XYZ file of N, CA and C in Angstrom:
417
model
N 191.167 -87.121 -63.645
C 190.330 -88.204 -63.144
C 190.802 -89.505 -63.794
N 191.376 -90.528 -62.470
C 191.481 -91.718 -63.570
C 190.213 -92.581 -64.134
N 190.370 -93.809 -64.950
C 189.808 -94.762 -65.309
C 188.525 -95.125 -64.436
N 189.208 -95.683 -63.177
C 188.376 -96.068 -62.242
C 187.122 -94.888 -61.828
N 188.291 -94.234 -61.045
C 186.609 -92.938 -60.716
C 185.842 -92.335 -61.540
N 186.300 -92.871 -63.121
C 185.456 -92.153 -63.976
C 183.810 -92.679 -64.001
N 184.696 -94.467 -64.604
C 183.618 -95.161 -64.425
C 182.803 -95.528 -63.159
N 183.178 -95.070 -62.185
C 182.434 -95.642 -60.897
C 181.327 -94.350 -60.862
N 181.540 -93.100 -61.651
C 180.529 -91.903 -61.614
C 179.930 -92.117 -62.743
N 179.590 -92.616 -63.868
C 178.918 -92.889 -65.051
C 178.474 -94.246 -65.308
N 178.943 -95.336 -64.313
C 178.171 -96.421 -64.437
C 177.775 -97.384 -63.384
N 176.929 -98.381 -63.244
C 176.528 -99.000 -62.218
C 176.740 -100.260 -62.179
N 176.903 -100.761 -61.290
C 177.251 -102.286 -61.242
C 175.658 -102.885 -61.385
N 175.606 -104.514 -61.805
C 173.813 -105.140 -61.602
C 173.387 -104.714 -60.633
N 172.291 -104.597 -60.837
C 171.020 -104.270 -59.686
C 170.049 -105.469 -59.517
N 170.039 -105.793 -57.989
C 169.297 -107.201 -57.332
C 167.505 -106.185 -58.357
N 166.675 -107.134 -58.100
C 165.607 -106.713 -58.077
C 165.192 -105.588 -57.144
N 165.587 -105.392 -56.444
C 164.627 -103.965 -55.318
C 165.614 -102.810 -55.637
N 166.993 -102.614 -56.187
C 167.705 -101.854 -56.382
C 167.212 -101.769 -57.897
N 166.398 -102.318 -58.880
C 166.051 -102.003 -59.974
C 164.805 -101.343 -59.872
N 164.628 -101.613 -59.021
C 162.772 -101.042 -58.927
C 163.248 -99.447 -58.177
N 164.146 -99.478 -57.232
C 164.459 -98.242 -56.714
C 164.759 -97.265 -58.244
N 165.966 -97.559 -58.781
C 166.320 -97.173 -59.936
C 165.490 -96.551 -60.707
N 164.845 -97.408 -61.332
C 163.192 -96.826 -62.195
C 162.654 -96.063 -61.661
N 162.436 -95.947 -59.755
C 161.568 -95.621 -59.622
C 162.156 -93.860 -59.975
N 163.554 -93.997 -59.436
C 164.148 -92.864 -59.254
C 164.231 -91.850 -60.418
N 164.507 -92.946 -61.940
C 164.053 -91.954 -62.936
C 162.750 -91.596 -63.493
N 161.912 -92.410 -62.951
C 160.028 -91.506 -63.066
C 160.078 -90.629 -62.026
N 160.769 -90.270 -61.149
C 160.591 -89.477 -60.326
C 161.280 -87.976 -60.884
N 162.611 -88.135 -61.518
C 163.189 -87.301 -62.347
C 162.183 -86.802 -63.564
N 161.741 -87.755 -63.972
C 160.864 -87.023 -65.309
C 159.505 -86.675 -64.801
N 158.961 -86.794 -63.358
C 157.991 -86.063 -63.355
C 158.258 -84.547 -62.786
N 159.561 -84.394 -62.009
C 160.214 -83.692 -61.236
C 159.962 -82.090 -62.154
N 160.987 -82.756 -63.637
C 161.303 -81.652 -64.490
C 160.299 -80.899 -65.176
N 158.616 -81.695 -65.187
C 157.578 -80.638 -65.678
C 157.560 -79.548 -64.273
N 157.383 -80.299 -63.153
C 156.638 -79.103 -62.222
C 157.464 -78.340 -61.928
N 159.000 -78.440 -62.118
C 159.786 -76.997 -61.477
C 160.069 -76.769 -63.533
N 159.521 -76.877 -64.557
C 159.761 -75.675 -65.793
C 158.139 -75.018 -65.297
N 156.993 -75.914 -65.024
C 155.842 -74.845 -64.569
C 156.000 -73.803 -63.181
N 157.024 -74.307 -62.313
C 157.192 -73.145 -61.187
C 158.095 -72.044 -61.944
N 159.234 -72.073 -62.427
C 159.782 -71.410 -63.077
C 159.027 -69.911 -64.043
N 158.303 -71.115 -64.836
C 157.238 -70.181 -65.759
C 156.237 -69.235 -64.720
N 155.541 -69.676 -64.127
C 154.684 -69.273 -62.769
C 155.676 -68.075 -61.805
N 156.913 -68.313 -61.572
C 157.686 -67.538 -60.968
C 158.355 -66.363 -62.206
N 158.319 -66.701 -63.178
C 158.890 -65.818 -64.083
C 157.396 -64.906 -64.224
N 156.334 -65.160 -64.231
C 155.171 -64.429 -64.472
C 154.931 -63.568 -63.375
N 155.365 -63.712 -61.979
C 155.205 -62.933 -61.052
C 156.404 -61.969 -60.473
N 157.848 -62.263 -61.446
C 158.728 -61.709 -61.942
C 157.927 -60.393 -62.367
N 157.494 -60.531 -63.549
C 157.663 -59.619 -64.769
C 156.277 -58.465 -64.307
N 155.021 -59.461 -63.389
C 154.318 -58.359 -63.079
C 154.869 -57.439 -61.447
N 155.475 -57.851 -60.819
C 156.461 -57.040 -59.634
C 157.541 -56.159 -60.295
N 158.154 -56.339 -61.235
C 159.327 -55.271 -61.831
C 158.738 -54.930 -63.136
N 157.812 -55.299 -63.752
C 157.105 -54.587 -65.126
C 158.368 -54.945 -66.632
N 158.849 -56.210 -66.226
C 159.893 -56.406 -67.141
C 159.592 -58.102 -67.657
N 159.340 -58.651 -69.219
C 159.268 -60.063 -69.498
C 161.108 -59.967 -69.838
N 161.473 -61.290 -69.158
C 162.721 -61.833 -69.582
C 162.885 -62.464 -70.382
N 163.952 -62.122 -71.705
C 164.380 -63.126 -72.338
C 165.078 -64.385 -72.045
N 165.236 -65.263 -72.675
C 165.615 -66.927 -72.296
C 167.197 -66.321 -71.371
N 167.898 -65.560 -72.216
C 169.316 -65.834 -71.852
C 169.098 -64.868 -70.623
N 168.359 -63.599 -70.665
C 168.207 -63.564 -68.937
C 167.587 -63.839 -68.157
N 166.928 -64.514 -68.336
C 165.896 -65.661 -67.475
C 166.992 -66.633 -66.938
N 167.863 -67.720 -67.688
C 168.817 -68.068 -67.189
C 169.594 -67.188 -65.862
N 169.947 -66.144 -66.374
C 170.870 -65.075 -65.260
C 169.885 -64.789 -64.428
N 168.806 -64.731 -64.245
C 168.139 -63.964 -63.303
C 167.768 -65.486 -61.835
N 167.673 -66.658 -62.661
C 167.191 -68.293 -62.148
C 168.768 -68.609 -61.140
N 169.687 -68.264 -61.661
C 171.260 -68.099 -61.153
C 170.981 -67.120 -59.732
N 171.281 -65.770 -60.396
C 171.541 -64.547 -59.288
C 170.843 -64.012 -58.350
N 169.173 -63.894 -58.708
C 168.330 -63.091 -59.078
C 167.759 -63.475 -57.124
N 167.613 -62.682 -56.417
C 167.047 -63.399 -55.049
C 165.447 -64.051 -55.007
N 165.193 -63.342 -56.083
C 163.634 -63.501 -56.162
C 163.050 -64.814 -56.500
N 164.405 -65.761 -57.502
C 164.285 -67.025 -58.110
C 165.126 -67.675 -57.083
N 165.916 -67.152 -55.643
C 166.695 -68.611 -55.143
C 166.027 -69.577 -54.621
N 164.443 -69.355 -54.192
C 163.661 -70.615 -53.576
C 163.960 -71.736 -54.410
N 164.186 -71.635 -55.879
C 164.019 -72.489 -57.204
C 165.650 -73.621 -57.121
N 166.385 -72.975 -56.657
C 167.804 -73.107 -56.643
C 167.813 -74.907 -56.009
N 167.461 -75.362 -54.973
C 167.518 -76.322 -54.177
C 166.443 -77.137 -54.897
N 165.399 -77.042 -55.466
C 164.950 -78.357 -56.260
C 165.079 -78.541 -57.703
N 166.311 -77.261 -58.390
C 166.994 -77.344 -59.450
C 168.249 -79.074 -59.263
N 168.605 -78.435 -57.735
C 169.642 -79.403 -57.399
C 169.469 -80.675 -57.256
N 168.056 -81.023 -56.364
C 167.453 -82.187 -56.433
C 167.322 -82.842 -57.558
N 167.130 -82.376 -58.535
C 166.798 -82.940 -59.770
C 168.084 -83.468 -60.372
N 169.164 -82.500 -60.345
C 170.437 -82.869 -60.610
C 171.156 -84.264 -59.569
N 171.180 -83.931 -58.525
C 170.881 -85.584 -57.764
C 170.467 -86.795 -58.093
N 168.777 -86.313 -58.339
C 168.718 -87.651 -58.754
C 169.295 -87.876 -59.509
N 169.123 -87.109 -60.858
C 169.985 -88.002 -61.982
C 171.173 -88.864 -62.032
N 171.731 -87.804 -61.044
C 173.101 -88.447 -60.946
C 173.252 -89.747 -59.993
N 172.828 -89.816 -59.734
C 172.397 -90.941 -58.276
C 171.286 -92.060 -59.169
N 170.950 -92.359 -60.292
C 170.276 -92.972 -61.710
C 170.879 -93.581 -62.078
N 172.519 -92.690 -62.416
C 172.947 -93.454 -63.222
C 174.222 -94.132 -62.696
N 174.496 -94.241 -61.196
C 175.737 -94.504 -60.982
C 175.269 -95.366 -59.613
N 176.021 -96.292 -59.024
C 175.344 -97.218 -57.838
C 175.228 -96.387 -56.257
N 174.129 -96.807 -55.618
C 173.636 -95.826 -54.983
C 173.318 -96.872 -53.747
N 173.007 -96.174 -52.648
C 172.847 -96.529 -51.182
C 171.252 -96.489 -50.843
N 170.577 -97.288 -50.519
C 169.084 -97.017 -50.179
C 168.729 -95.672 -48.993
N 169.809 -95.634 -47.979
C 169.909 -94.276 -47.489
C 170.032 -93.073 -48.427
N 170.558 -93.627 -49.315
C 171.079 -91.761 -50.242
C 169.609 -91.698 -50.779
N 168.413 -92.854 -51.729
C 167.343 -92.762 -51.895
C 166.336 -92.179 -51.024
N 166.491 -92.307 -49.435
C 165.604 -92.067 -48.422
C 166.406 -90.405 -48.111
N 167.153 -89.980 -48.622
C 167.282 -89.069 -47.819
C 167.050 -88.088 -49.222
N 167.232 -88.797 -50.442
C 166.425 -87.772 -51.878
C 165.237 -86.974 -51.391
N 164.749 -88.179 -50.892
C 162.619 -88.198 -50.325
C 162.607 -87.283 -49.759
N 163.117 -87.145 -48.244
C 163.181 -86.499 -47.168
C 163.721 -84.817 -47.723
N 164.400 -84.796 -48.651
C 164.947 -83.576 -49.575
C 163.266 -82.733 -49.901
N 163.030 -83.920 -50.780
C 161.802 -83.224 -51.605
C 160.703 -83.005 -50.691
N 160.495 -83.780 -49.664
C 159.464 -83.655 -48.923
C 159.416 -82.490 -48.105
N 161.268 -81.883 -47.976
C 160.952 -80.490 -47.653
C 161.248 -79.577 -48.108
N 160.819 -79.638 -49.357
C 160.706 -78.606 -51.135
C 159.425 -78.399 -51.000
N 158.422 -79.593 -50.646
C 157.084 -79.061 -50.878
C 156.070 -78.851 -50.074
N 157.190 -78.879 -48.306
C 156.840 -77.670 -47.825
C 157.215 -76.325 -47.536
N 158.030 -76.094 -48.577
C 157.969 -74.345 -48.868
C 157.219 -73.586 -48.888
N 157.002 -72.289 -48.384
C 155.747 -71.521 -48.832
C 155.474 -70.871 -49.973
N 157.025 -71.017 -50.273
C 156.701 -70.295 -51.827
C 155.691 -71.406 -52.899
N 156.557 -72.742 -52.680
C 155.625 -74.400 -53.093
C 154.485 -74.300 -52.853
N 153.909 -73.956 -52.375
C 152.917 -74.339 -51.492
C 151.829 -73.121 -51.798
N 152.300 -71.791 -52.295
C 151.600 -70.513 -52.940
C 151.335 -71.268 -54.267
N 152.604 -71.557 -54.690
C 152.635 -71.782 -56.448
C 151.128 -73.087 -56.709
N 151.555 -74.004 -55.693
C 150.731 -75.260 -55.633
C 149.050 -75.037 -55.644
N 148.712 -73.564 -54.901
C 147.523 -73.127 -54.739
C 146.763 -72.591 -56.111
N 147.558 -72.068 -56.762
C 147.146 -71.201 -57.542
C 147.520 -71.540 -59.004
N 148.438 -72.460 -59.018
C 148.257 -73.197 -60.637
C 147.921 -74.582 -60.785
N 147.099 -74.851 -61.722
C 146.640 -76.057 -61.467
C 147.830 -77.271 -61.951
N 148.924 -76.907 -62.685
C 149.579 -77.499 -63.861
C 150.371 -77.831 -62.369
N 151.122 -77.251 -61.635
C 151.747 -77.258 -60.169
C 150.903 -78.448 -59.823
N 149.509 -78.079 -59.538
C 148.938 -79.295 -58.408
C 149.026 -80.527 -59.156
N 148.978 -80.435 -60.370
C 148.594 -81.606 -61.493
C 150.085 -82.536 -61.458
N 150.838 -81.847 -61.519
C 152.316 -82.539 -61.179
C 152.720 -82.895 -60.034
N 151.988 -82.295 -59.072
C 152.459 -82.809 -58.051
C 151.832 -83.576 -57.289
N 150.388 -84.345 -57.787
C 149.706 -85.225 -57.179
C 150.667 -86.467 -58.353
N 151.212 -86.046 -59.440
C 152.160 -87.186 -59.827
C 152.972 -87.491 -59.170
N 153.650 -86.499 -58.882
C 155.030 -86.448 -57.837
C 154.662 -87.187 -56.828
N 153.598 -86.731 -55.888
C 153.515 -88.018 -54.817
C 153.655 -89.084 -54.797
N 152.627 -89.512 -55.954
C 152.397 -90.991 -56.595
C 153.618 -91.822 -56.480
N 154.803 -91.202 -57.102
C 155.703 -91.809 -57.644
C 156.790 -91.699 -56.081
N 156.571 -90.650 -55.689
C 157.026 -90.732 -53.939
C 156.816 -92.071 -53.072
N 155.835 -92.089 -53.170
C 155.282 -93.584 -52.846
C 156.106 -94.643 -53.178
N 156.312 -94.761 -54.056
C 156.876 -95.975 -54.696
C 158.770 -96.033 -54.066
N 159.118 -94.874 -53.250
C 160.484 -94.975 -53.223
C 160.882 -94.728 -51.320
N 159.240 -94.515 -50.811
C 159.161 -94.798 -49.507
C 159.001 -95.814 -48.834
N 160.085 -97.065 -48.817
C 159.648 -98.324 -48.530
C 160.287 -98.876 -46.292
């Protein structure tokens, strides 16, 4: 990788005012992102362990969040999250922002989302944040 494409993936040129507000908004959206999928995770690891009668340790919890079919619903708003970030810290298109949205907006209508959302409150609690901050990047 040369010079150039390094820095054009690790840094951003100024941001007008509405590309700063996007920005921000994009990393409160990242840090509210990462409580509610470690509580789906936890929530999905608990309904893991009572369907196969097995608690996972960290390092196969990792392998199982990877391979495991039971954890791939998790897989696609692992990625989202990785997106945004990356799309945070490097200059970005107000389409690539609108189409983050449009991502998540159909993460949480999953049914698996949408079970988890019912039945833990820590889920609903994050994700009436999550909206909040949705808001702010639907312009």
């Amino acid at each position: 990788m040369d010079k150039n494409s390094f820095f054009a993936r690790t840094m951003h040129t100024p941001d007008s005012p509405e590309r700063a507000e996007l920005r921000d908004a994009l990393r409160e959206l990242s840090r509210t992102l990462i409580p509610v999928h470690r509580r789906l995770i936890e929530s999905a690891k608990s309904d893991y362990a009572f369907a196969y009668g097995a608690n996972a340790r960290p390092s196969e919890l990792v392998e199982l969040l990877q391979n495991d079919p039971f954890f791939a619903w998790l897989k696609p708003l692992t990625a989202v999250i990785v997106d945004i970030d990356e799309m945070a810290r490097t200059d970005f298109e107000v389409a690539d922002v609108a189409a983050i949205v449009d991502r998540i907006e159909k993460l949480l209508g999953e049914t698996k989302y949408i079970e988890m959302l019912q039945r833990d409150i820590d889920v609903a609690t994050g994700h009436a944040a999550l909206r909040r901050v949705m808001q702010r990047l639907k312009r």
